[in-house]
XYZ file of C-alpha atoms in Angstrom:
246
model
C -28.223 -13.325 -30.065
C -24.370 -14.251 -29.277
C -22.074 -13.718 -26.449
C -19.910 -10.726 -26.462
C -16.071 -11.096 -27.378
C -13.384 -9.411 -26.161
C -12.233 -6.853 -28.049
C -7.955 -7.888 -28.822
C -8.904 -10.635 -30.658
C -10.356 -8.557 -33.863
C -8.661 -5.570 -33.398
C -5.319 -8.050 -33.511
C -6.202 -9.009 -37.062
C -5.548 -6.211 -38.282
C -2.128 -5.880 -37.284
C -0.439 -5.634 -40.582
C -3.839 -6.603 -42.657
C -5.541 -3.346 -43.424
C -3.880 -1.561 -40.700
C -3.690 2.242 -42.255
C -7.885 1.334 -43.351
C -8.593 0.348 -40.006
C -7.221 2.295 -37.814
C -8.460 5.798 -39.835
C -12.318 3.886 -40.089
C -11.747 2.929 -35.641
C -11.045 6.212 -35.692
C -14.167 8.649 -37.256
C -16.407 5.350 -37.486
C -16.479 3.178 -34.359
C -19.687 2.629 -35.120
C -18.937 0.744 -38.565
C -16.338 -0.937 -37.165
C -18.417 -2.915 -35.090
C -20.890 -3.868 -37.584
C -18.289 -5.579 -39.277
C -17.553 -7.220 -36.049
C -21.151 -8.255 -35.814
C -21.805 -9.492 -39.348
C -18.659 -11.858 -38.709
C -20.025 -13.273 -35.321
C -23.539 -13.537 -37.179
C -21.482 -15.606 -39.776
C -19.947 -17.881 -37.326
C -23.268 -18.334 -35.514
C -24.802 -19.692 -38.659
C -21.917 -21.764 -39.317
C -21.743 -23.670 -36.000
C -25.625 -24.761 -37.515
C -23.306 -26.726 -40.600
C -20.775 -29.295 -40.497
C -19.842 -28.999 -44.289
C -18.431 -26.028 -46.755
C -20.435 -22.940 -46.369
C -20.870 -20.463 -49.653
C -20.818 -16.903 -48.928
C -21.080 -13.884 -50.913
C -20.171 -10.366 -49.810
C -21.766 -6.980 -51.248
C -19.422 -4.312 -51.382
C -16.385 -5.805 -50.089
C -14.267 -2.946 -49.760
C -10.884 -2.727 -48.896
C -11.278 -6.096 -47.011
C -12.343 -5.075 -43.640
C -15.810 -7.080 -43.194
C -14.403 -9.182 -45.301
C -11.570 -10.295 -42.449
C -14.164 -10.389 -40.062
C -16.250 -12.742 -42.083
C -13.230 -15.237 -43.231
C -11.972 -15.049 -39.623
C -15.673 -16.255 -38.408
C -15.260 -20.068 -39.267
C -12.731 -22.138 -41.558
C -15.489 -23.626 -43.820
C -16.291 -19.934 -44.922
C -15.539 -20.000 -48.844
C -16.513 -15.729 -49.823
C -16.905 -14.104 -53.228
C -16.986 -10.876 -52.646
C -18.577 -8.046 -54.836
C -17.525 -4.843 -55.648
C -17.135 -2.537 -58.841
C -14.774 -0.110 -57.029
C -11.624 -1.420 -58.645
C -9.099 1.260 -56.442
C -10.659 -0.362 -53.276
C -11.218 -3.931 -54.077
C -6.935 -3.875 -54.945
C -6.354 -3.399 -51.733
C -8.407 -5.942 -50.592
C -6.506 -8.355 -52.699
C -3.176 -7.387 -51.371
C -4.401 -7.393 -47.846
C -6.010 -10.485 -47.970
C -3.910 -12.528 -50.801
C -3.258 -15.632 -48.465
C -6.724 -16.501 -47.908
C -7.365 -15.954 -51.659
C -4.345 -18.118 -52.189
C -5.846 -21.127 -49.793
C -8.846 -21.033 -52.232
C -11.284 -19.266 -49.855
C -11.647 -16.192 -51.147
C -12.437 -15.181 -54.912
C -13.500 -11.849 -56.326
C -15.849 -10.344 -58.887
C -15.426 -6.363 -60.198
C -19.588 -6.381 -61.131
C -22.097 -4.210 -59.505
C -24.016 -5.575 -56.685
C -26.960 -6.483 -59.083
C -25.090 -7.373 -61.850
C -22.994 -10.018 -59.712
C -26.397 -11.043 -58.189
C -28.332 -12.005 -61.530
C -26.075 -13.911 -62.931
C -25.874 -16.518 -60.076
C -27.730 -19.280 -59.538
C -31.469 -19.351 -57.487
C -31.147 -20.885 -54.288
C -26.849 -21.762 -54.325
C -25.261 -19.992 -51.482
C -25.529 -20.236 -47.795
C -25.008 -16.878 -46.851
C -25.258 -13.080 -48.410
C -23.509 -10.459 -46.285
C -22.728 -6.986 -46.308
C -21.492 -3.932 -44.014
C -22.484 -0.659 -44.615
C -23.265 -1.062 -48.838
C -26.858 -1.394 -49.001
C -27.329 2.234 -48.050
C -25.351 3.595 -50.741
C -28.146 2.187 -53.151
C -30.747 4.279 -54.410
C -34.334 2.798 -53.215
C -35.075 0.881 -56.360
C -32.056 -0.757 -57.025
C -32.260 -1.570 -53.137
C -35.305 -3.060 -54.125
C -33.951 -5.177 -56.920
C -31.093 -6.337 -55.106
C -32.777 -7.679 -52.212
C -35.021 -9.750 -54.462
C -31.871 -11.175 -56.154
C -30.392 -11.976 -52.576
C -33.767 -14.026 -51.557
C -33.323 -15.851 -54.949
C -30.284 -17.064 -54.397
C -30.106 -18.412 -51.336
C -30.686 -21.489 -50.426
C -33.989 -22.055 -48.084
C -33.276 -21.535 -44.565
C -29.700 -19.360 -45.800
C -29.398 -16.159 -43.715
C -29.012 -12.215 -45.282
C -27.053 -10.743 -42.933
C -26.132 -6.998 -43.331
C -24.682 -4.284 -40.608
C -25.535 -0.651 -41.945
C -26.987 2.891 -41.699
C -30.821 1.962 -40.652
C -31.886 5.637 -40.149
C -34.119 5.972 -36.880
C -37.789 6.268 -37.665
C -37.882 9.077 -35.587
C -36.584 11.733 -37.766
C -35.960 14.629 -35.564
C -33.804 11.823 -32.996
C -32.490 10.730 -36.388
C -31.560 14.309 -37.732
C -29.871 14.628 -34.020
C -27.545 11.824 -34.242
C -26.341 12.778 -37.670
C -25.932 16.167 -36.041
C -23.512 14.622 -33.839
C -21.741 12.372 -36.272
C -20.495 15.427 -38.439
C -19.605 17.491 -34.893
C -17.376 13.825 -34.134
C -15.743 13.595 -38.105
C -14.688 17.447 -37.636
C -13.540 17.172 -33.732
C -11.345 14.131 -34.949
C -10.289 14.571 -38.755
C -9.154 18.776 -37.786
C -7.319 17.785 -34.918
C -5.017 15.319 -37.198
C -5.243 17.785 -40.354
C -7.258 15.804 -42.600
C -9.297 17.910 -44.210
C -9.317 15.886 -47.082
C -10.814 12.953 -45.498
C -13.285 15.190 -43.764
C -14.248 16.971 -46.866
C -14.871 13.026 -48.504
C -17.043 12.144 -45.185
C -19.249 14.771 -45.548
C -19.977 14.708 -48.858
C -20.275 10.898 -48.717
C -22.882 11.954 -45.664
C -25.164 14.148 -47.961
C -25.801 11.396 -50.350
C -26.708 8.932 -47.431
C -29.348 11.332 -46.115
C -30.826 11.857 -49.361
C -34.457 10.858 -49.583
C -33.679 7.987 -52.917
C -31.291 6.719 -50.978
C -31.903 6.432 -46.560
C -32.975 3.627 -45.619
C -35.694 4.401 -42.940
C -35.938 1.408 -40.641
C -39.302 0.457 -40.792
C -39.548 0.886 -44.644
C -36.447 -0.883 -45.052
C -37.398 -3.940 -43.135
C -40.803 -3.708 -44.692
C -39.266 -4.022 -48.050
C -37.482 -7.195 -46.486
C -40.385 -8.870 -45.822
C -42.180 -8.086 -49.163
C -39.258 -9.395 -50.813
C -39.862 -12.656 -49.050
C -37.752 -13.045 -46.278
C -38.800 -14.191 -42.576
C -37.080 -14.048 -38.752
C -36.440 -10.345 -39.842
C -34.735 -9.002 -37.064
C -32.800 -6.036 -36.493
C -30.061 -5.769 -33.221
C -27.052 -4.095 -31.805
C -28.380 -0.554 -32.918
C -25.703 2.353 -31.823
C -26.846 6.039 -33.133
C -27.389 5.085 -36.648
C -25.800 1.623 -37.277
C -27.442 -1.576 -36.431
C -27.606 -5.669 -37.382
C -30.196 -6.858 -39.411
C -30.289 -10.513 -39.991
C -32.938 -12.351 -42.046
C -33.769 -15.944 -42.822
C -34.934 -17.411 -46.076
């Protein structure tokens, strides 16, 4: 869908923005740091379609990362971004206080859905997440995917990098296999068995049946929920693109 970028040019944004986050998530989660790499390029692809101010709100901004990615992907990028995590979404607005400051970032404490129902149908450009969506159990999912169609504008773009589970389930069961063997190769060798314990924990309650989100269910519930140009890329193991079109 877009060209490939080298790789200094991200990683050099984070020198001195979200460093310590960064480098421990490079570290036991390559694979979610390029899906925030992706949903920024996927950002700046849609941008280069507008000439004007481009609305954006994040799900579960975090500690900032996709959030860099995302402000980083054009100048006309103006984000909200959501999350009821108040310890993590702090650091977000220490790391990323100058581009709050130059009025294009804001943020809102709500829940996903919450934040989502009490915009305004068909007022943003863009929706975008990294690695939120899959936290949700399936009916909220549900719900907030409806409230994402309803407020974009037509033709806006949903554009989410995540856990998509592989609808094979004994290749799927294999790469999560190999995913804990990486988090205890890594997080033992540096003694941080408290991070590890948090990973796997974390891991159990993305597997769970209310909550993984299968591939083909999850881009079925996509399409139910009215979007079109569903399309799912850059899958590694687990983690993979999905960009959709209103």
């Amino acid at each position: 869908m877009y060209e490939p970028m080298n790789d200094t040019p991200f990683d050099a944004m984070f020198s001195g923005v979200i460093g310590q986050d960064y480098q421990m998530l490079k570290l036991i989660s390559p694979g979610s740091v390029e899906m925030s790499r992706q949903v920024g390029r996927a950002v700046g692809e849609f941008c280069q379609q507008s000439t004007v101010s481009v609305e954006l709100v994040e799900l579960g901004g975090g500690t900032g990362i996709t959030t860099l990615s995302i402000l980083s992907a054009n100048e006309r990028v103006k984000v909200l971004s959501v999350d009821n995590e108040p310890t993590m979404q702090l650091q977000a607005k220490q790391h990323l206080q100058q581009w709050a400051e130059a009025g294009r970032l804001e943020f809102c404490g709500d829940d996903a859905l919450t934040a989502l129902q009490a915009m305004q149908s068909d007022s943003v450009e863009l929706v975008a997440s990294a690695y939120t969506l899959h936290n949700f159990e399936a009916e909220y999912r549900k719900q907030v995917l409806g409230e994402i169609y309803r407020i974009l504008k037509p033709g806006g773009w949903f554009i989410n990098g995540d856990r998509y589970a592989l609808n094979d389930i004994s290749a799927h069961t294999r790469s999560t296999q190999k995913e804990v063997e990486g988090y205890f190769k890594i997080l033992t060798k540096i003694d941080r068995l408290d991070v590890l314990e948090h990973w796997v924990i974390h891991l159990f309650s993305d597997e769970a049946e209310n909550h993984v989100m299968r591939e083909t269910i999850a881009l079925q519930q996509m399409a139910d929920s009215g979007f079109k140009q569903i399309n799912l890329s850059h899958r590694q193991e687990v983690n993979a693109l999905v960009t959709a079109v209103k």
